[in-house]
Amino acid sequence: MAAAVEKTSILDESMSDVFDWSDSKLPVRDAIWNHFMDDDNHDTTKTSDEVAPYMNMDEGKLKDAVEKLLKA
């Protein structure tokens, strides 16, 4: 019996693979983390709290939310 293959979240894909406006090879989850770290003066606890909702978000909502957050 073959094992089920789990779909990789867009969080694990590179920014450029998910968004046509990005040329970054950074994974989406790292781009979100870096954005909040910069905004929070590198306060890991605060950043962790702000990033948490993105980690459990529906993929459709996640893509829209990340675009609003990171698209320049």
PDB file of C-alpha atoms in Angstrom, residues 19-66:
ATOM      1  CA  PHE A  19       4.030  35.286  -6.209  1.00  0.00           C
ATOM      2  CA  ASP A  20       4.777  36.566  -9.702  1.00  0.00           C
ATOM      3  CA  TRP A  21       5.768  39.959  -8.244  1.00  0.00           C
ATOM      4  CA  SER A  22       8.602  38.506  -6.155  1.00  0.00           C
ATOM      5  CA  ASP A  23      12.041  37.359  -7.254  1.00  0.00           C
ATOM      6  CA  SER A  24      13.029  36.122  -3.783  1.00  0.00           C
ATOM      7  CA  LYS A  25      14.013  32.491  -3.307  1.00  0.00           C
ATOM      8  CA  LEU A  26      13.265  32.826   0.430  1.00  0.00           C
ATOM      9  CA  PRO A  27      10.481  30.530   1.663  1.00  0.00           C
ATOM     10  CA  VAL A  28       7.202  32.346   2.318  1.00  0.00           C
ATOM     11  CA  ARG A  29       7.355  31.515   6.055  1.00  0.00           C
ATOM     12  CA  ASP A  30      10.817  33.113   6.319  1.00  0.00           C
ATOM     13  CA  ALA A  31       9.681  36.221   4.454  1.00  0.00           C
ATOM     14  CA  ILE A  32       6.775  36.642   6.895  1.00  0.00           C
ATOM     15  CA  TRP A  33       9.099  36.103   9.868  1.00  0.00           C
ATOM     16  CA  ASN A  34      11.688  38.574   8.570  1.00  0.00           C
ATOM     17  CA  HIS A  35       9.029  41.220   7.936  1.00  0.00           C
ATOM     18  CA  PHE A  36       7.734  41.076  11.497  1.00  0.00           C
ATOM     19  CA  MET A  37      11.224  40.817  13.018  1.00  0.00           C
ATOM     20  CA  ASP A  38      12.195  44.046  11.280  1.00  0.00           C
ATOM     21  CA  ASP A  39       8.975  45.762  12.400  1.00  0.00           C
ATOM     22  CA  ASP A  40       9.359  44.534  15.996  1.00  0.00           C
ATOM     23  CA  ASN A  41      12.987  45.579  16.499  1.00  0.00           C
ATOM     24  CA  HIS A  42      13.969  41.898  16.502  1.00  0.00           C
ATOM     25  CA  ASP A  43      11.741  41.015  19.488  1.00  0.00           C
ATOM     26  CA  THR A  44      11.402  37.268  18.992  1.00  0.00           C
ATOM     27  CA  THR A  45       8.477  36.875  21.398  1.00  0.00           C
ATOM     28  CA  LYS A  46       6.423  39.621  19.773  1.00  0.00           C
ATOM     29  CA  THR A  47       7.275  38.362  16.293  1.00  0.00           C
ATOM     30  CA  SER A  48       6.299  34.817  17.218  1.00  0.00           C
ATOM     31  CA  ASP A  49       2.883  36.034  18.382  1.00  0.00           C
ATOM     32  CA  GLU A  50       2.330  38.018  15.175  1.00  0.00           C
ATOM     33  CA  VAL A  51       3.452  35.224  12.855  1.00  0.00           C
ATOM     34  CA  ALA A  52       1.352  32.503  14.543  1.00  0.00           C
ATOM     35  CA  PRO A  53      -1.928  33.241  12.711  1.00  0.00           C
ATOM     36  CA  TYR A  54      -0.186  32.896   9.341  1.00  0.00           C
ATOM     37  CA  MET A  55       1.047  29.401  10.197  1.00  0.00           C
ATOM     38  CA  ASN A  56      -2.496  27.987  10.508  1.00  0.00           C
ATOM     39  CA  MET A  57      -4.266  30.078   7.885  1.00  0.00           C
ATOM     40  CA  ASP A  58      -6.206  28.562   4.993  1.00  0.00           C
ATOM     41  CA  GLU A  59      -3.973  28.611   1.900  1.00  0.00           C
ATOM     42  CA  GLY A  60      -6.267  30.934  -0.074  1.00  0.00           C
ATOM     43  CA  LYS A  61      -6.478  33.426   2.760  1.00  0.00           C
ATOM     44  CA  LEU A  62      -2.761  33.024   3.440  1.00  0.00           C
ATOM     45  CA  LYS A  63      -1.772  33.991  -0.088  1.00  0.00           C
ATOM     46  CA  ASP A  64      -3.970  37.112   0.049  1.00  0.00           C
ATOM     47  CA  ALA A  65      -2.701  38.058   3.520  1.00  0.00           C
ATOM     48  CA  VAL A  66       0.959  37.628   2.560  1.00  0.00           C
TER      49      VAL A  66
END
